[in-house]
C-alpha cells in the first residue's frame, strides 16, 4: 500500500499551523480558571500512567463530537470560552486534534509539546485515578 502522506508528515504539517506549548508554558496555566487541560489518551493509558491534575478525559475518537454543541456528546465545559490545552502521550495525536478543533472554529486551542511523556520528564505533577 502506498500512502499519499505518512502520519509523521500529517503531524509535521499540523505543528506548523497550531499553537504548541512547552512544559514551562503549560505549567503556568495549570491552575488557571480560564484554562482546561484535555487528556485525549485512551483510558488504559491513564490507568497505567496517571494524568495531569484536573485534566478532563476526552478520548481522541470522540473529541470532535464533545466540542460540537449540536452533538449528543457535547460537553458544555468545553464550550465556555476557555483556553483548551490538549495532550496525549507524545504529542502526535494532540497536534492532529488541535488542528481539527482549530478548523472547527475553536479559537483558543493549543497542545503540549512532547505530551504527557514530556510532562513527566520535566517533573510535572501527576495524579493516578
Short mmCIF file of N, CA and C in Angstrom, two decimals:
data_model
loop_
_atom_site.label_atom_id
_atom_site.label_comp_id
_atom_site.label_asym_id
_atom_site.label_seq_id
_atom_site.Cartn_x
_atom_site.Cartn_y
_atom_site.Cartn_z
N UNK A 1 0.85 -1.18 0.00
CA UNK A 1 0.00 0.00 0.00
C UNK A 1 0.89 1.24 0.00
N UNK A 2 0.50 2.19 -0.79
CA UNK A 2 1.26 3.45 -0.88
C UNK A 2 0.39 4.59 -0.38
N UNK A 3 0.88 5.30 0.62
CA UNK A 3 0.15 6.43 1.18
C UNK A 3 0.56 7.73 0.49
N UNK A 4 -0.38 8.66 0.38
CA UNK A 4 -0.05 9.98 -0.16
C UNK A 4 0.77 10.77 0.85
N UNK A 5 0.45 10.58 2.14
CA UNK A 5 1.18 11.24 3.22
C UNK A 5 1.30 10.25 4.37
N UNK A 6 2.41 10.30 5.05
CA UNK A 6 2.59 9.47 6.24
C UNK A 6 1.97 10.18 7.44
N UNK A 7 1.77 9.44 8.51
CA UNK A 7 1.26 10.05 9.74
C UNK A 7 2.24 11.10 10.25
N UNK A 8 3.52 10.84 10.08
CA UNK A 8 4.54 11.80 10.51
C UNK A 8 4.42 13.10 9.72
N UNK A 9 4.17 12.99 8.42
CA UNK A 9 4.00 14.21 7.61
C UNK A 9 2.76 14.99 8.03
N UNK A 10 1.69 14.29 8.34
CA UNK A 10 0.47 14.96 8.80
C UNK A 10 0.73 15.73 10.10
N UNK A 11 1.45 15.09 11.01
CA UNK A 11 1.77 15.74 12.28
C UNK A 11 2.66 16.96 12.05
N UNK A 12 3.66 16.83 11.21
CA UNK A 12 4.57 17.96 10.92
C UNK A 12 3.80 19.13 10.30
N UNK A 13 2.86 18.85 9.41
CA UNK A 13 2.04 19.91 8.81
C UNK A 13 1.16 20.57 9.86
N UNK A 14 0.57 19.76 10.73
CA UNK A 14 -0.29 20.30 11.78
C UNK A 14 0.50 21.21 12.71
N UNK A 15 1.70 20.79 13.08
CA UNK A 15 2.52 21.57 14.01
C UNK A 15 2.85 22.95 13.48
N UNK A 16 2.85 23.13 12.18
CA UNK A 16 3.12 24.44 11.59
C UNK A 16 1.92 25.38 11.69
N UNK A 17 0.75 24.84 11.98
CA UNK A 17 -0.49 25.62 11.95
C UNK A 17 -1.13 25.83 13.31
N UNK A 18 -0.59 25.20 14.33
CA UNK A 18 -1.22 25.25 15.66
C UNK A 18 -0.30 25.89 16.69
N UNK A 19 -0.87 26.18 17.85
CA UNK A 19 -0.09 26.71 18.97
C UNK A 19 0.44 25.54 19.78
N UNK A 20 1.73 25.53 20.01
CA UNK A 20 2.38 24.49 20.79
C UNK A 20 2.96 25.10 22.05
N UNK A 21 2.65 24.49 23.18
CA UNK A 21 3.14 24.99 24.46
C UNK A 21 4.18 24.05 25.04
N UNK A 22 5.24 24.61 25.56
CA UNK A 22 6.24 23.82 26.27
C UNK A 22 5.71 23.47 27.65
N UNK A 23 6.42 22.58 28.33
CA UNK A 23 6.05 22.23 29.69
C UNK A 23 5.97 23.48 30.56
N UNK A 24 6.97 24.35 30.46
CA UNK A 24 7.02 25.55 31.30
C UNK A 24 5.81 26.45 31.04
N UNK A 25 5.46 26.63 29.77
CA UNK A 25 4.31 27.47 29.42
C UNK A 25 3.00 26.84 29.92
N UNK A 26 2.88 25.55 29.76
CA UNK A 26 1.66 24.86 30.18
C UNK A 26 1.52 24.84 31.69
N UNK A 27 2.64 24.60 32.39
CA UNK A 27 2.59 24.52 33.85
C UNK A 27 2.06 25.82 34.47
N UNK A 28 2.41 26.95 33.88
CA UNK A 28 1.92 28.24 34.36
C UNK A 28 0.40 28.32 34.29
N UNK A 29 -0.17 27.65 33.30
CA UNK A 29 -1.62 27.69 33.08
C UNK A 29 -2.39 26.61 33.82
N UNK A 30 -1.68 25.71 34.50
CA UNK A 30 -2.31 24.54 35.11
C UNK A 30 -3.47 24.88 36.05
N UNK A 31 -3.32 25.86 36.89
CA UNK A 31 -4.37 26.20 37.85
C UNK A 31 -5.15 27.45 37.47
N UNK A 32 -5.06 27.83 36.21
CA UNK A 32 -5.78 29.00 35.70
C UNK A 32 -7.24 28.60 35.46
N UNK A 33 -8.17 29.34 36.04
CA UNK A 33 -9.59 29.03 35.92
C UNK A 33 -10.10 29.14 34.49
N UNK A 34 -9.38 29.85 33.64
CA UNK A 34 -9.80 30.02 32.25
C UNK A 34 -9.12 29.05 31.30
N UNK A 35 -8.48 28.03 31.85
CA UNK A 35 -7.78 27.04 31.04
C UNK A 35 -8.24 25.65 31.44
N UNK A 36 -8.42 24.80 30.44
CA UNK A 36 -8.77 23.41 30.72
C UNK A 36 -7.81 22.50 29.95
N UNK A 37 -7.20 21.58 30.68
CA UNK A 37 -6.33 20.58 30.08
C UNK A 37 -7.22 19.39 29.69
N UNK A 38 -7.03 18.91 28.47
CA UNK A 38 -7.83 17.79 27.98
C UNK A 38 -6.90 16.65 27.58
N UNK A 39 -7.05 15.54 28.29
CA UNK A 39 -6.26 14.34 28.05
C UNK A 39 -6.98 13.51 27.00
N UNK A 40 -6.40 13.39 25.80
CA UNK A 40 -7.07 12.67 24.72
C UNK A 40 -6.56 11.23 24.58
N UNK A 41 -5.78 10.77 25.55
CA UNK A 41 -5.29 9.39 25.50
C UNK A 41 -6.43 8.41 25.80
N UNK A 42 -6.18 7.17 25.54
CA UNK A 42 -7.15 6.11 25.85
C UNK A 42 -7.14 5.86 27.36
N UNK A 43 -8.25 5.34 27.86
CA UNK A 43 -8.39 5.14 29.30
C UNK A 43 -7.32 4.20 29.86
N UNK A 44 -6.90 3.21 29.11
CA UNK A 44 -5.86 2.30 29.64
C UNK A 44 -4.53 3.03 29.84
N UNK A 45 -4.26 4.07 29.05
CA UNK A 45 -3.04 4.86 29.23
C UNK A 45 -3.12 5.66 30.53
N UNK A 46 -4.29 6.21 30.80
CA UNK A 46 -4.48 6.98 32.03
C UNK A 46 -4.40 6.06 33.24
N UNK A 47 -5.03 4.91 33.15
CA UNK A 47 -4.98 3.95 34.26
C UNK A 47 -3.56 3.48 34.54
N UNK A 48 -2.76 3.36 33.51
CA UNK A 48 -1.39 2.86 33.68
C UNK A 48 -0.42 3.93 34.15
N UNK A 49 -0.55 5.16 33.62
CA UNK A 49 0.47 6.19 33.87
C UNK A 49 -0.03 7.40 34.66
N UNK A 50 -1.34 7.54 34.85
CA UNK A 50 -1.88 8.71 35.51
C UNK A 50 -2.14 9.82 34.51
N UNK A 51 -2.42 11.02 35.03
CA UNK A 51 -2.73 12.15 34.17
C UNK A 51 -2.34 13.45 34.87
N UNK A 52 -2.50 14.53 34.18
CA UNK A 52 -2.24 15.87 34.74
C UNK A 52 -3.40 16.23 35.66
N UNK A 53 -3.12 16.82 36.82
CA UNK A 53 -4.19 17.16 37.76
C UNK A 53 -5.31 17.98 37.10
N UNK A 54 -6.54 17.60 37.41
CA UNK A 54 -7.76 18.27 36.96
C UNK A 54 -8.00 18.20 35.46
N UNK A 55 -7.24 17.36 34.75
CA UNK A 55 -7.45 17.23 33.31
C UNK A 55 -8.78 16.52 33.04
N UNK A 56 -9.46 16.99 32.03
CA UNK A 56 -10.68 16.36 31.55
C UNK A 56 -10.28 15.26 30.58
N UNK A 57 -10.84 14.07 30.74
CA UNK A 57 -10.53 12.99 29.81
C UNK A 57 -11.57 12.96 28.70
N UNK A 58 -11.10 13.14 27.47
CA UNK A 58 -11.94 13.00 26.28
C UNK A 58 -11.13 12.19 25.28
N UNK A 59 -11.47 10.93 25.09
CA UNK A 59 -10.70 10.12 24.15
C UNK A 59 -10.66 10.75 22.75
N UNK A 60 -9.54 10.63 22.10
CA UNK A 60 -9.35 11.22 20.77
C UNK A 60 -10.48 10.86 19.80
N UNK A 61 -10.99 9.67 19.89
CA UNK A 61 -12.00 9.20 18.96
C UNK A 61 -13.33 9.93 19.01
N UNK A 62 -13.61 10.64 20.12
CA UNK A 62 -14.89 11.36 20.20
C UNK A 62 -14.71 12.86 20.41
N UNK A 63 -13.50 13.34 20.33
CA UNK A 63 -13.21 14.74 20.64
C UNK A 63 -14.05 15.72 19.83
N UNK A 64 -14.14 15.52 18.53
CA UNK A 64 -14.90 16.45 17.68
C UNK A 64 -16.37 16.52 18.10
N UNK A 65 -16.91 15.41 18.56
CA UNK A 65 -18.31 15.37 18.97
C UNK A 65 -18.53 16.04 20.32
N UNK A 66 -17.54 15.96 21.19
CA UNK A 66 -17.64 16.54 22.53
C UNK A 66 -17.59 18.07 22.49
N UNK A 67 -16.94 18.65 21.49
CA UNK A 67 -16.87 20.12 21.39
C UNK A 67 -17.99 20.70 20.53
N UNK A 68 -18.76 19.87 19.86
CA UNK A 68 -19.81 20.33 18.95
C UNK A 68 -21.14 20.46 19.68
N UNK A 69 -21.65 21.70 19.83
CA UNK A 69 -22.91 21.91 20.56
C UNK A 69 -24.11 21.18 19.94
N UNK A 70 -24.01 20.80 18.70
CA UNK A 70 -25.11 20.10 18.04
C UNK A 70 -25.02 18.58 18.20
N UNK A 71 -23.97 18.10 18.83
CA UNK A 71 -23.77 16.66 19.02
C UNK A 71 -24.39 16.21 20.34
N UNK A 72 -24.93 14.99 20.37
CA UNK A 72 -25.44 14.47 21.64
C UNK A 72 -24.34 14.21 22.66
N UNK A 73 -23.08 14.23 22.23
CA UNK A 73 -21.94 14.01 23.13
C UNK A 73 -21.34 15.31 23.66
N UNK A 74 -21.92 16.44 23.27
CA UNK A 74 -21.39 17.76 23.65
C UNK A 74 -21.20 17.87 25.16
N UNK A 75 -20.03 18.40 25.54
CA UNK A 75 -19.75 18.68 26.94
C UNK A 75 -19.67 20.19 27.09
N UNK A 76 -20.64 20.80 27.76
CA UNK A 76 -20.68 22.27 27.85
C UNK A 76 -19.44 22.90 28.46
N UNK A 77 -18.69 22.16 29.25
CA UNK A 77 -17.48 22.74 29.85
C UNK A 77 -16.48 23.15 28.76
N UNK A 78 -16.53 22.49 27.60
CA UNK A 78 -15.63 22.83 26.51
C UNK A 78 -16.18 23.95 25.63
N UNK A 79 -17.36 24.41 25.92
CA UNK A 79 -17.95 25.49 25.15
C UNK A 79 -18.00 26.80 25.92
N UNK A 80 -17.18 26.94 26.93
CA UNK A 80 -17.23 28.11 27.82
C UNK A 80 -16.10 29.08 27.61
N UNK A 81 -15.63 29.24 26.38
CA UNK A 81 -14.57 30.21 26.07
C UNK A 81 -13.34 30.07 26.97
N UNK A 82 -12.97 28.85 27.23
CA UNK A 82 -11.74 28.60 27.99
C UNK A 82 -10.63 28.23 27.02
N UNK A 83 -9.41 28.48 27.43
CA UNK A 83 -8.26 28.01 26.66
C UNK A 83 -8.20 26.50 26.83
N UNK A 84 -8.12 25.79 25.73
CA UNK A 84 -8.07 24.33 25.76
C UNK A 84 -6.64 23.90 25.41
N UNK A 85 -6.05 23.10 26.29
CA UNK A 85 -4.72 22.54 26.04
C UNK A 85 -4.88 21.03 25.93
N UNK A 86 -4.65 20.51 24.75
CA UNK A 86 -4.74 19.08 24.51
C UNK A 86 -3.40 18.41 24.78
N UNK A 87 -3.46 17.19 25.26
CA UNK A 87 -2.24 16.41 25.37
C UNK A 87 -2.54 14.93 25.20
N UNK A 88 -1.55 14.25 24.66
CA UNK A 88 -1.58 12.80 24.52
C UNK A 88 -0.27 12.29 25.09
N UNK A 89 0.18 11.14 24.67
CA UNK A 89 1.42 10.63 25.24
C UNK A 89 2.65 11.37 24.72
N UNK A 90 2.75 11.53 23.40
CA UNK A 90 3.97 12.11 22.84
C UNK A 90 3.75 13.38 22.03
N UNK A 91 2.53 13.75 21.83
CA UNK A 91 2.07 14.98 21.16
C UNK A 91 1.74 14.82 19.68
N UNK A 92 1.72 13.61 19.17
CA UNK A 92 1.32 13.41 17.77
C UNK A 92 -0.20 13.51 17.64
N UNK A 93 -0.91 12.76 18.48
CA UNK A 93 -2.39 12.80 18.42
C UNK A 93 -2.90 14.19 18.77
N UNK A 94 -2.28 14.82 19.74
CA UNK A 94 -2.76 16.15 20.16
C UNK A 94 -2.51 17.20 19.10
N UNK A 95 -1.44 17.09 18.32
CA UNK A 95 -1.19 18.03 17.23
C UNK A 95 -2.29 17.91 16.18
N UNK A 96 -2.60 16.69 15.78
CA UNK A 96 -3.66 16.48 14.79
C UNK A 96 -5.02 16.93 15.34
N UNK A 97 -5.27 16.62 16.61
CA UNK A 97 -6.55 17.00 17.22
C UNK A 97 -6.67 18.52 17.36
N UNK A 98 -5.59 19.19 17.72
CA UNK A 98 -5.62 20.65 17.84
C UNK A 98 -5.94 21.30 16.49
N UNK A 99 -5.35 20.79 15.43
CA UNK A 99 -5.63 21.32 14.11
C UNK A 99 -7.09 21.11 13.74
N UNK A 100 -7.61 19.94 14.03
CA UNK A 100 -9.01 19.65 13.73
C UNK A 100 -9.94 20.59 14.48
N UNK A 101 -9.70 20.79 15.77
CA UNK A 101 -10.56 21.68 16.55
C UNK A 101 -10.43 23.12 16.07
N UNK A 102 -9.23 23.50 15.70
CA UNK A 102 -9.00 24.83 15.15
C UNK A 102 -9.82 25.00 13.86
N UNK A 103 -9.81 23.99 13.01
CA UNK A 103 -10.57 24.04 11.77
C UNK A 103 -12.07 24.05 12.03
N UNK A 104 -12.50 23.49 13.17
CA UNK A 104 -13.92 23.52 13.54
C UNK A 104 -14.33 24.89 14.07
N UNK A 105 -13.36 25.73 14.40
CA UNK A 105 -13.67 27.07 14.88
C UNK A 105 -13.31 27.35 16.32
N UNK A 106 -12.68 26.40 16.99
CA UNK A 106 -12.22 26.64 18.36
C UNK A 106 -11.06 27.64 18.27
N UNK A 107 -11.20 28.76 18.94
CA UNK A 107 -10.23 29.84 18.82
C UNK A 107 -9.00 29.65 19.70
N UNK A 108 -9.21 29.31 20.95
CA UNK A 108 -8.11 29.28 21.92
C UNK A 108 -7.72 27.83 22.20
N UNK A 109 -6.99 27.25 21.27
CA UNK A 109 -6.61 25.84 21.34
C UNK A 109 -5.09 25.72 21.21
N UNK A 110 -4.52 24.81 21.99
CA UNK A 110 -3.08 24.56 21.93
C UNK A 110 -2.84 23.10 22.30
N UNK A 111 -1.61 22.67 22.13
CA UNK A 111 -1.26 21.32 22.58
C UNK A 111 0.09 21.37 23.28
N UNK A 112 0.33 20.35 24.08
CA UNK A 112 1.53 20.25 24.89
C UNK A 112 2.63 19.55 24.10
N UNK A 113 3.71 20.26 23.83
CA UNK A 113 4.85 19.70 23.10
C UNK A 113 5.44 18.54 23.90
N UNK A 114 5.58 17.41 23.25
CA UNK A 114 6.15 16.24 23.92
C UNK A 114 5.13 15.46 24.71
N UNK A 115 3.93 16.00 24.86
CA UNK A 115 2.84 15.30 25.52
C UNK A 115 3.08 14.97 26.98
N UNK A 116 2.36 13.95 27.42
CA UNK A 116 2.44 13.53 28.82
C UNK A 116 3.82 13.02 29.18
N UNK A 117 4.50 12.41 28.21
CA UNK A 117 5.87 11.95 28.47
C UNK A 117 6.76 13.14 28.87
N UNK A 118 6.65 14.25 28.14
CA UNK A 118 7.45 15.44 28.45
C UNK A 118 7.04 16.03 29.79
N UNK A 119 5.75 15.96 30.10
CA UNK A 119 5.24 16.46 31.38
C UNK A 119 5.92 15.71 32.53
N UNK A 120 5.95 14.39 32.42
CA UNK A 120 6.57 13.56 33.46
C UNK A 120 8.08 13.83 33.54
N UNK A 121 8.74 13.83 32.39
CA UNK A 121 10.20 14.03 32.35
C UNK A 121 10.61 15.38 32.91
N UNK A 122 9.71 16.37 32.82
CA UNK A 122 10.01 17.71 33.32
C UNK A 122 9.63 17.89 34.79
N UNK A 123 9.12 16.84 35.40
CA UNK A 123 8.77 16.90 36.82
C UNK A 123 7.37 17.41 37.09
N UNK A 124 6.51 17.38 36.10
CA UNK A 124 5.13 17.83 36.29
C UNK A 124 4.37 16.92 37.23
N UNK A 125 3.44 17.51 37.94
CA UNK A 125 2.62 16.75 38.89
C UNK A 125 1.73 15.78 38.12
N UNK A 126 1.56 14.59 38.68
CA UNK A 126 0.74 13.54 38.08
C UNK A 126 -0.22 13.00 39.14
N UNK A 127 -1.44 12.74 38.71
CA UNK A 127 -2.41 12.09 39.60
C UNK A 127 -2.78 10.75 38.99
N UNK A 128 -2.97 9.77 39.85
CA UNK A 128 -3.40 8.46 39.41
C UNK A 128 -4.86 8.32 39.77
N UNK A 129 -5.64 7.90 38.80
CA UNK A 129 -7.09 7.79 39.04
C UNK A 129 -7.47 6.37 39.33
#
